[in-house]
PDB file of C-alpha atoms in Angstrom:
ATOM      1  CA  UNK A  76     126.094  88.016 161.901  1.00  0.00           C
ATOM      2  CA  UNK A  77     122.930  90.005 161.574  1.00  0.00           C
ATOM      3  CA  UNK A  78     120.533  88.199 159.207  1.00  0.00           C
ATOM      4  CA  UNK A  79     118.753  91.356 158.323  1.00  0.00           C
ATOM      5  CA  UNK A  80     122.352  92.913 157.947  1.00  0.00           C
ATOM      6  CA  UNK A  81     122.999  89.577 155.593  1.00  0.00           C
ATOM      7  CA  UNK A  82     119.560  90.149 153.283  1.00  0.00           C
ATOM      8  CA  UNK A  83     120.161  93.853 152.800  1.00  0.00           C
ATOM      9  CA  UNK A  84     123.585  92.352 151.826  1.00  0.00           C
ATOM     10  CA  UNK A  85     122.137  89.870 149.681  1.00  0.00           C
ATOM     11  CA  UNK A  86     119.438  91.749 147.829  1.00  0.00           C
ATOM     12  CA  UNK A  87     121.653  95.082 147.011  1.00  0.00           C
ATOM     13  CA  UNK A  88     124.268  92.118 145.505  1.00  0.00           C
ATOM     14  CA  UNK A  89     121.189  91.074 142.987  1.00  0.00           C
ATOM     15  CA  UNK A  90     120.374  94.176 142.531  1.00  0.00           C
ATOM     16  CA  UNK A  91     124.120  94.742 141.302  1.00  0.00           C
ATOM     17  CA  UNK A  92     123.823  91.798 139.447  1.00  0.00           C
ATOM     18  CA  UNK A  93     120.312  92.579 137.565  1.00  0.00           C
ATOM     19  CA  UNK A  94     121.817  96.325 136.725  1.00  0.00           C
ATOM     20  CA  UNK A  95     125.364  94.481 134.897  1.00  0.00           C
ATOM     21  CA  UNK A  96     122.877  91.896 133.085  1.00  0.00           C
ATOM     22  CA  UNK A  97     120.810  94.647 131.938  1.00  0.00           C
ATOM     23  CA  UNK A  98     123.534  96.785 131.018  1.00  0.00           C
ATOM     24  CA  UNK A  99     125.532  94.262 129.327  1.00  0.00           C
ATOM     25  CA  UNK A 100     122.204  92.724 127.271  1.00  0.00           C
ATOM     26  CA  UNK A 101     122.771  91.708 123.498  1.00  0.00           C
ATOM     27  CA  UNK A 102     120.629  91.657 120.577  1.00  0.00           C
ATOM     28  CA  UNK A 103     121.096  90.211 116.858  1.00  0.00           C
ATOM     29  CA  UNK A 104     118.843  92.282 114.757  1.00  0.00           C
ATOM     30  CA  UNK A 105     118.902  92.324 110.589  1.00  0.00           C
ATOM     31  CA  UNK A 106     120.236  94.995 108.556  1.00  0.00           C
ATOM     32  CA  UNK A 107     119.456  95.576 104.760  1.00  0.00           C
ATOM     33  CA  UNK A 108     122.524  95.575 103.133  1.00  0.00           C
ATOM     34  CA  UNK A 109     121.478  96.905  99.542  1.00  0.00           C
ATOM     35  CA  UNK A 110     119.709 100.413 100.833  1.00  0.00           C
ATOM     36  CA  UNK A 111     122.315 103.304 101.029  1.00  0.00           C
ATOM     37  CA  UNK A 112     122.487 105.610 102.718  1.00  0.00           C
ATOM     38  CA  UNK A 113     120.091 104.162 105.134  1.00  0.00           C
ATOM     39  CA  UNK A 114     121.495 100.684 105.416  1.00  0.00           C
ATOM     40  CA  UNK A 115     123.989  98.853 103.251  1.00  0.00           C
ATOM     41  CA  UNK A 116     127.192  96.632 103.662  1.00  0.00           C
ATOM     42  CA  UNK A 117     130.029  96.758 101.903  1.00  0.00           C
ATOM     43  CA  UNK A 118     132.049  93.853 102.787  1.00  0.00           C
ATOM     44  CA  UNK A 119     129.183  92.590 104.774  1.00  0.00           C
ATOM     45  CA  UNK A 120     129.688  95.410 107.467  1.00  0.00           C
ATOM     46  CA  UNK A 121     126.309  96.781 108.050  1.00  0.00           C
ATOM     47  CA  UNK A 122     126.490 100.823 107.993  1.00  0.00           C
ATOM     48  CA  UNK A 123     124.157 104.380 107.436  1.00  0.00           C
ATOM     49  CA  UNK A 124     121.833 106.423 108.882  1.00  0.00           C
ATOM     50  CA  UNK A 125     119.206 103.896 110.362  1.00  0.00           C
ATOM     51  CA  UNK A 126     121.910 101.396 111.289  1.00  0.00           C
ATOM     52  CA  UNK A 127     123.261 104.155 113.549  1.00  0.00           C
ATOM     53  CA  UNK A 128     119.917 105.514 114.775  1.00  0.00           C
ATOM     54  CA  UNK A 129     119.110 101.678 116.361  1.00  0.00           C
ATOM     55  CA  UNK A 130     122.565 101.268 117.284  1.00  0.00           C
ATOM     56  CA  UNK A 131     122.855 104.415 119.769  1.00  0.00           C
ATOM     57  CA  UNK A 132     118.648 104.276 120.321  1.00  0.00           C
ATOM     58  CA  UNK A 133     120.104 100.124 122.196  1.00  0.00           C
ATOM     59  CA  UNK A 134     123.046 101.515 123.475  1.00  0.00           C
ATOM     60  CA  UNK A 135     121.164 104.317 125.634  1.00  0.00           C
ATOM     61  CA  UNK A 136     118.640 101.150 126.778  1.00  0.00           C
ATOM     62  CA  UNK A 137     121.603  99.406 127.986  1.00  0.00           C
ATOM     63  CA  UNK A 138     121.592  96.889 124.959  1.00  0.00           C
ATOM     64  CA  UNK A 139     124.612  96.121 122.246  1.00  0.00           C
ATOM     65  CA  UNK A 140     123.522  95.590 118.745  1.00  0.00           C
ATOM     66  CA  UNK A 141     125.056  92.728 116.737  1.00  0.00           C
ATOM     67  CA  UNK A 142     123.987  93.708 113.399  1.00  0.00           C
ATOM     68  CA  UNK A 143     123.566  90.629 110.466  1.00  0.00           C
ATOM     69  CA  UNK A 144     123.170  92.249 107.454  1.00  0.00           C
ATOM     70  CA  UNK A 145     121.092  90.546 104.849  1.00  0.00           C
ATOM     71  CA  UNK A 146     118.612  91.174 101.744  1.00  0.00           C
ATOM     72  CA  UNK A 147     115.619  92.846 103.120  1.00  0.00           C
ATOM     73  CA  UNK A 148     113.182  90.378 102.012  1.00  0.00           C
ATOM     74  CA  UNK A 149     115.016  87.475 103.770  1.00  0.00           C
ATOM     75  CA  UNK A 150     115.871  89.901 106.571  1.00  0.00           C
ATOM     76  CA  UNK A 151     111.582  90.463 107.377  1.00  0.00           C
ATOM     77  CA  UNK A 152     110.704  87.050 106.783  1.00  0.00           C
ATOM     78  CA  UNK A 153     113.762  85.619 109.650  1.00  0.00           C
ATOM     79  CA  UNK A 154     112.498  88.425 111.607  1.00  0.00           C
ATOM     80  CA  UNK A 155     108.929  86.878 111.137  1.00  0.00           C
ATOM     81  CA  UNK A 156     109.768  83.259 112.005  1.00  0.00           C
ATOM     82  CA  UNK A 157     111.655  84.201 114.971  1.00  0.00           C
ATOM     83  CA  UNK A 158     115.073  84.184 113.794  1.00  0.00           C
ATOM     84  CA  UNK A 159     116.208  87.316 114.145  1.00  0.00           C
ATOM     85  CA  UNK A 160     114.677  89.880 116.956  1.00  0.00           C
ATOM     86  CA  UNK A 161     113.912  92.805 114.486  1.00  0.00           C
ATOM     87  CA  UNK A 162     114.804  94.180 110.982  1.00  0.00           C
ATOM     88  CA  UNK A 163     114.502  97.792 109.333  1.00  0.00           C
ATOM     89  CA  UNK A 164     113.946  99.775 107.154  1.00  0.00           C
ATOM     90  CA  UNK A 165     110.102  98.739 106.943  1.00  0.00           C
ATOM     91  CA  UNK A 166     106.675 100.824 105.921  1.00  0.00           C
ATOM     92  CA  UNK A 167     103.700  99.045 108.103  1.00  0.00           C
ATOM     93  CA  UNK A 168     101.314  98.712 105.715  1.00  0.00           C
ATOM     94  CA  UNK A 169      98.180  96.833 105.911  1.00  0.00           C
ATOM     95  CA  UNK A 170     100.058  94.162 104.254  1.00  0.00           C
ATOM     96  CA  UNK A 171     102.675  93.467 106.769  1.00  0.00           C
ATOM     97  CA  UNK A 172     101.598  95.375 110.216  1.00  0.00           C
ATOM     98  CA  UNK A 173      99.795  92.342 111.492  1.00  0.00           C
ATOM     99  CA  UNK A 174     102.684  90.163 111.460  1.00  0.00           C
ATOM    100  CA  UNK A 175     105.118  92.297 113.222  1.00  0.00           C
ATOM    101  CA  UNK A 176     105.274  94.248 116.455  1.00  0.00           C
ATOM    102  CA  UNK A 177     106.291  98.295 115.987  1.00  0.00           C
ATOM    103  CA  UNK A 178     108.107 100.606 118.404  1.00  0.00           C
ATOM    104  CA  UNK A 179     106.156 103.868 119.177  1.00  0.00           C
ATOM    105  CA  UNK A 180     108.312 106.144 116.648  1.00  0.00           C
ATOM    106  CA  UNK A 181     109.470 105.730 113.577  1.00  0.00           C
ATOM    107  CA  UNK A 182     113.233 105.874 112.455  1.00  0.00           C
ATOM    108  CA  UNK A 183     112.388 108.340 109.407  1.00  0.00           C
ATOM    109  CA  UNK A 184     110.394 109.485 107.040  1.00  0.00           C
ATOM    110  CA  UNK A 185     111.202 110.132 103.536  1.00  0.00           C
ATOM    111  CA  UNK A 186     109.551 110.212  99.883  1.00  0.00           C
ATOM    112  CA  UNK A 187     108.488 107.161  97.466  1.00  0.00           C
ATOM    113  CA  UNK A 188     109.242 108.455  94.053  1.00  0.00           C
ATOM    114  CA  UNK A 189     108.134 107.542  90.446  1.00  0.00           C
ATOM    115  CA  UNK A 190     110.999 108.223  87.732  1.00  0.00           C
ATOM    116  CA  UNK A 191     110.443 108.332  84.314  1.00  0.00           C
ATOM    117  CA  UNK A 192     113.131 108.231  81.347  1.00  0.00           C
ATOM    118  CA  UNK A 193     114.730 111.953  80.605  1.00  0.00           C
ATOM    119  CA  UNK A 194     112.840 114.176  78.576  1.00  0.00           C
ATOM    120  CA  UNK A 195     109.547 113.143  79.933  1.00  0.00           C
ATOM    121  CA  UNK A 196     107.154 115.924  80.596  1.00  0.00           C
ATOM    122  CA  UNK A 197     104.767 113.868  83.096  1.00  0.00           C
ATOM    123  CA  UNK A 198     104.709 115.697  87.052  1.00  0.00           C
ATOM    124  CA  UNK A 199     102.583 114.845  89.481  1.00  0.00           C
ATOM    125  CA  UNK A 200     101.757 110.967  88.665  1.00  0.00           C
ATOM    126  CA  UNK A 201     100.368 109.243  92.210  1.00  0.00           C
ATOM    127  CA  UNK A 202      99.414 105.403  92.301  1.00  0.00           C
ATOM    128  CA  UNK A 203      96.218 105.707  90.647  1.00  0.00           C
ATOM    129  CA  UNK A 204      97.878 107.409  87.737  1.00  0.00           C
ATOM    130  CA  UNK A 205      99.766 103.939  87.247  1.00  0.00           C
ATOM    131  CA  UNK A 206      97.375 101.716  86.885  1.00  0.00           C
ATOM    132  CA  UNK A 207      97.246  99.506  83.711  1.00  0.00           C
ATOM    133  CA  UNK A 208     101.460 100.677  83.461  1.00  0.00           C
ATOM    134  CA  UNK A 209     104.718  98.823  84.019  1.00  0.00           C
ATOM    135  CA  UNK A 210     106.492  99.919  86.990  1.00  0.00           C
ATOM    136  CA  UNK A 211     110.028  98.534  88.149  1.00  0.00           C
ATOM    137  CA  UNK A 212     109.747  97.695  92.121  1.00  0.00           C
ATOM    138  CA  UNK A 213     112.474  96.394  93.983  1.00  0.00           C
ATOM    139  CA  UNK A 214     111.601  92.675  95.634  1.00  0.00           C
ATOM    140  CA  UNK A 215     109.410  92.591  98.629  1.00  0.00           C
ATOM    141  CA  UNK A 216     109.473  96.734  99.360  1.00  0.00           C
ATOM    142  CA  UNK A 217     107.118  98.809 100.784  1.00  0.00           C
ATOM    143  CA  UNK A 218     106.012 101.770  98.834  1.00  0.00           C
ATOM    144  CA  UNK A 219     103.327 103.354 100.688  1.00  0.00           C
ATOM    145  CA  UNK A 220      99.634 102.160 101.571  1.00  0.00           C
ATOM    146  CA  UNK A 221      98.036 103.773  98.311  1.00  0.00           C
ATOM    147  CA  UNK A 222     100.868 102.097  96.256  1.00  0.00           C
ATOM    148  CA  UNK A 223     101.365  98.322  97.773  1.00  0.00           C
ATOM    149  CA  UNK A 224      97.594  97.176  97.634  1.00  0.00           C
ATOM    150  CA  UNK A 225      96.657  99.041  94.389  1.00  0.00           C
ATOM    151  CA  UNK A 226      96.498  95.342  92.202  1.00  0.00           C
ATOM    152  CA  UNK A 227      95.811  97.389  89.038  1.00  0.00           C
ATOM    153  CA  UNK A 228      99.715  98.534  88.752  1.00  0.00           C
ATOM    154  CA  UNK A 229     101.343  96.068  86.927  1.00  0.00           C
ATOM    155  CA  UNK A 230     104.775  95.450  88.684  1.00  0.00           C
ATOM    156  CA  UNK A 231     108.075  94.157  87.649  1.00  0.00           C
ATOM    157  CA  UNK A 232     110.236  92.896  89.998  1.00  0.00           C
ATOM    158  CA  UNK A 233     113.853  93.292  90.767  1.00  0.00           C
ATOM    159  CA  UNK A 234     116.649  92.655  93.321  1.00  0.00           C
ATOM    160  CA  UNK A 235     118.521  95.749  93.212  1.00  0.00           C
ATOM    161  CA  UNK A 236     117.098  99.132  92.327  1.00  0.00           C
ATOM    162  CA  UNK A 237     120.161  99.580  89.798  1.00  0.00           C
ATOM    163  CA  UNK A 238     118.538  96.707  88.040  1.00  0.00           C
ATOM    164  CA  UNK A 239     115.003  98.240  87.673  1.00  0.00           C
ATOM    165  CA  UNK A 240     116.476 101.596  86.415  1.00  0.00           C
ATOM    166  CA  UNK A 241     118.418  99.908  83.848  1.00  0.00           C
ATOM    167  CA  UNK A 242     115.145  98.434  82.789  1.00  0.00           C
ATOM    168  CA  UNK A 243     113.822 101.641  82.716  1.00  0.00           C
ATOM    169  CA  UNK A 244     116.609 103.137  80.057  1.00  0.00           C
ATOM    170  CA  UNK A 245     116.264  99.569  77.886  1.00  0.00           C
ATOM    171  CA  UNK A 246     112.266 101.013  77.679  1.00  0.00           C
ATOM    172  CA  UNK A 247     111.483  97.167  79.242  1.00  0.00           C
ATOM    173  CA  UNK A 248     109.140  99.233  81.883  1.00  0.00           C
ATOM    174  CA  UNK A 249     107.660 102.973  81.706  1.00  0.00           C
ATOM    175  CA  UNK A 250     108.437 103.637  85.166  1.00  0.00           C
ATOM    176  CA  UNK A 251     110.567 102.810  88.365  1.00  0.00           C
ATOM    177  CA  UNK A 252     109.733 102.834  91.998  1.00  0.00           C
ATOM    178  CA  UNK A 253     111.981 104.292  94.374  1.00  0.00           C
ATOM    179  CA  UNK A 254     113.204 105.919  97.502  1.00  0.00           C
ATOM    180  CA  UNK A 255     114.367 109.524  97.060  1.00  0.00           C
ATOM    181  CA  UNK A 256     117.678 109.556  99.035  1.00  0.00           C
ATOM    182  CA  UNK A 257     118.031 105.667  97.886  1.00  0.00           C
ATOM    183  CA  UNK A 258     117.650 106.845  94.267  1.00  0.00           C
ATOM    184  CA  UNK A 259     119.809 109.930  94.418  1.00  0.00           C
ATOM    185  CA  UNK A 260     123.077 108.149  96.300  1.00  0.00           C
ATOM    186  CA  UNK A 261     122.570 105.727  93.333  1.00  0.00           C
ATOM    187  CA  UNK A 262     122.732 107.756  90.443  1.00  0.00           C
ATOM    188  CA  UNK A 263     126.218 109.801  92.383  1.00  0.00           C
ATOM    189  CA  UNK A 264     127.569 106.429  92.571  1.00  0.00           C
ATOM    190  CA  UNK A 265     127.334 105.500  88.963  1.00  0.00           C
ATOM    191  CA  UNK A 266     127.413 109.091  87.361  1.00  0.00           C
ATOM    192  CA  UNK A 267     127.994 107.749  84.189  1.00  0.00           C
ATOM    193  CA  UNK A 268     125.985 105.325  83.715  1.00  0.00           C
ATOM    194  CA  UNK A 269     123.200 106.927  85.437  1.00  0.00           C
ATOM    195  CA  UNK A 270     123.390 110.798  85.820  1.00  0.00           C
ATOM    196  CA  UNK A 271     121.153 112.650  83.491  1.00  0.00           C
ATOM    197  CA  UNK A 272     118.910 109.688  82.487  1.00  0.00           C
ATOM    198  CA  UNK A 273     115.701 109.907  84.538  1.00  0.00           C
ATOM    199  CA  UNK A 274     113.273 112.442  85.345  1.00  0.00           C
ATOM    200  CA  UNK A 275     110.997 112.718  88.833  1.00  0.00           C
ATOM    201  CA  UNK A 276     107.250 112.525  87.815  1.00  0.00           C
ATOM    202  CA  UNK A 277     105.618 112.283  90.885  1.00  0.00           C
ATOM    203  CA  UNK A 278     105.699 110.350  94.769  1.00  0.00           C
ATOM    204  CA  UNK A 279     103.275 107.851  96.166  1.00  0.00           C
ATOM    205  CA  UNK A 280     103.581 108.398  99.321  1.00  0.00           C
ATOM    206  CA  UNK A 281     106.002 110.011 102.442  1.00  0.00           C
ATOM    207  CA  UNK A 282     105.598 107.205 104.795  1.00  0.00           C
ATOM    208  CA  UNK A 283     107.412 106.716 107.685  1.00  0.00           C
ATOM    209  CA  UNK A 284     110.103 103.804 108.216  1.00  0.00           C
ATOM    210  CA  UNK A 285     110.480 101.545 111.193  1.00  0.00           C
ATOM    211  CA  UNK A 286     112.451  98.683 112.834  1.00  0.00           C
ATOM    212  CA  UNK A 287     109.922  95.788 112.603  1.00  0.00           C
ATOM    213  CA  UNK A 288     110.029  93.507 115.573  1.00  0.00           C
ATOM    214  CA  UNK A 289     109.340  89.674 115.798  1.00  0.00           C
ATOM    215  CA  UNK A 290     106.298  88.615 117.535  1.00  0.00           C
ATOM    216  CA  UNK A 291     107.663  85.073 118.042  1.00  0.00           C
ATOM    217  CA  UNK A 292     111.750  85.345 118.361  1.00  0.00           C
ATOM    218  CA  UNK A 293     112.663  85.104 122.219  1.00  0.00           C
ATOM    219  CA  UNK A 294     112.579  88.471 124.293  1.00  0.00           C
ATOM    220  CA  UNK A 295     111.544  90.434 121.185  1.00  0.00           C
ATOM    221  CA  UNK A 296     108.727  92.336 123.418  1.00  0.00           C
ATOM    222  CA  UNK A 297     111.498  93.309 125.880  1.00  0.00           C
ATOM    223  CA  UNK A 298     113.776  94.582 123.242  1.00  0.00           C
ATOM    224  CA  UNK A 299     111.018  96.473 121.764  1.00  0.00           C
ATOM    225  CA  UNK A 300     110.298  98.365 124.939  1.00  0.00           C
ATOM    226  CA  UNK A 301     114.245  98.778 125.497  1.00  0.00           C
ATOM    227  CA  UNK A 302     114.342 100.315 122.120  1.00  0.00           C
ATOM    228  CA  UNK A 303     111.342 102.665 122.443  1.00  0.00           C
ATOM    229  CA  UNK A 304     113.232 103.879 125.637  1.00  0.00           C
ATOM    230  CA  UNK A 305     116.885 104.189 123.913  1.00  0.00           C
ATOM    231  CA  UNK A 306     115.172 106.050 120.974  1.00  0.00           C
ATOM    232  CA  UNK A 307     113.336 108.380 123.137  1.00  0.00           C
ATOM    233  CA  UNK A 308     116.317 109.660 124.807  1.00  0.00           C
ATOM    234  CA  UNK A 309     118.203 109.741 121.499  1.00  0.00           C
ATOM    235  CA  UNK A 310     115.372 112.057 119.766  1.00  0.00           C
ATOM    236  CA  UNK A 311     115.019 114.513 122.911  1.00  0.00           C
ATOM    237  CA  UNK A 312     118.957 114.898 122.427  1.00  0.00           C
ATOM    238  CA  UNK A 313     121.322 116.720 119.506  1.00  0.00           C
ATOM    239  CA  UNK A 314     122.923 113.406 118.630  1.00  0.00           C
ATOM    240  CA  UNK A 315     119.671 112.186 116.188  1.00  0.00           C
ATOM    241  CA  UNK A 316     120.647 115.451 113.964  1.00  0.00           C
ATOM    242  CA  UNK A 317     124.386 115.008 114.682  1.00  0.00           C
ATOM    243  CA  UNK A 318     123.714 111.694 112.872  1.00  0.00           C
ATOM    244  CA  UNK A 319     121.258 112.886 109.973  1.00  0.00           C
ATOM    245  CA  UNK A 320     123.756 115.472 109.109  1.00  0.00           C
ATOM    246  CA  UNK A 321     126.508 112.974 108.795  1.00  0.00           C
ATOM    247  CA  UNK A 322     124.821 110.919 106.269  1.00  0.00           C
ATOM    248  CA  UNK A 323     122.711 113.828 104.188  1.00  0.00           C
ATOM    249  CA  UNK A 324     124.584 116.457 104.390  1.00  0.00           C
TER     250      UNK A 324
END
């Protein structure tokens, strides 16, 4: 037989080959599971707006997402030591940027708000305003540049954001720290516990949110190009605002 017939053979056969591997690739990356409606899991199924932004941004690279849904602050540091490829949803902040590699885009942006108890009549508060005052922050968050490297805020830590606004009505801090859409699905979920009780007094920043790659788990840098791809297609198409309807509408 030809052997020039048999290499064309052979190299369209890889070529085959190399197109199912690619198609078929795989990737583990972490979830937060305590941020609705941006990423949660209830009964450890990983679900909300980001989780389906990176799923379909993968999925038009070629790539399926297992998803391992974790607390966020375990979630970035596995994601730092190489154990997992990437986690979202994270603010780059001088803090954390060097340690992670970040796609072109972000996933989001959204508003970091300051709450107060009812019946205040503060508006307008940014970080500097907070210095020397207690302010609930949920463990190992990013809040904006201004906000995360202002040491003069004295912080209190928690684990949920639930937790920190209960602190808040118990007077135990004069302020909490959170995300507006974060904030708002909590108080709907626990009207009466919650609705009525706090007040919006100003926002420390409108950062943007990304998926935060590894710079030392295996083929991280090739899923980070993959994704920048995916997510490219996905915001020059409808199906980004099909999505962001679905969750905040």
């Amino acid at each position: 037989m030809n052997r020039n017939f048999l290499a064309t053979c052979f190299g369209a056969s890889l070529a085959i080959y190399a197109r199912l591997v690619y198609a078929t690739s795989t990737v583990v990356i972490g979830a937060e599971d305590d941020w609705a409606p941006y990423s949660s899991a209830p009964r450890q199924h990983a679900q909300g707006f980001a989780v389906d932004v990176v799923r379909e941004a993968f999925a038009l690279a070629g790539v399926q997402v297992e998803f391992r849904a974790l607390p966020y602050s375990r979630c970035m540091a596995e994601t730092r030591t190489g154990q997992l490829t990437a986690c979202f949803d994270a603010v780059p902040n001088s803090l954390i940027r060097p340690h992670y590699l970040w796609p072109r885009m972000p996933l989001f942006s959204t508003r970091m708000n300051i709450y107060a108890r009812s019946g205040s009549i503060q508006r307008g508060l940014r970080a500097k305003d907070l210095e020397g005052h207690t302010v609930g922050v949920q463990r190992d968050y990013e809040y904006g540049e201004e906000f995360d490297v202002n040491t003069r805020i004295r912080r209190r830590v928690v684990d949920k954001n639930e937790y920190g606004f209960r602190m808040l009505m118990a007077n135990r801090i004069e302020y909490m720290a959170a995300e507006e859409r974060i904030a708002n699905a909590l108080f709907r979920s626990k009207p009466g516990e919650f609705a009525g009780r706090f007040t919006l007094v100003g926002t420390v920043a409108t950062p943007d949110l990304f998926i935060a790659f590894s710079k030392t788990a295996p083929g991280s840098s090739e899923m980070l190009e993959r994704f920048n791809q995916g997510y490219d297609r996905l915001l020059n198409s409808p199906r980004y605002k099909q999505i962001e309807n679905r969750w905040f509408k």
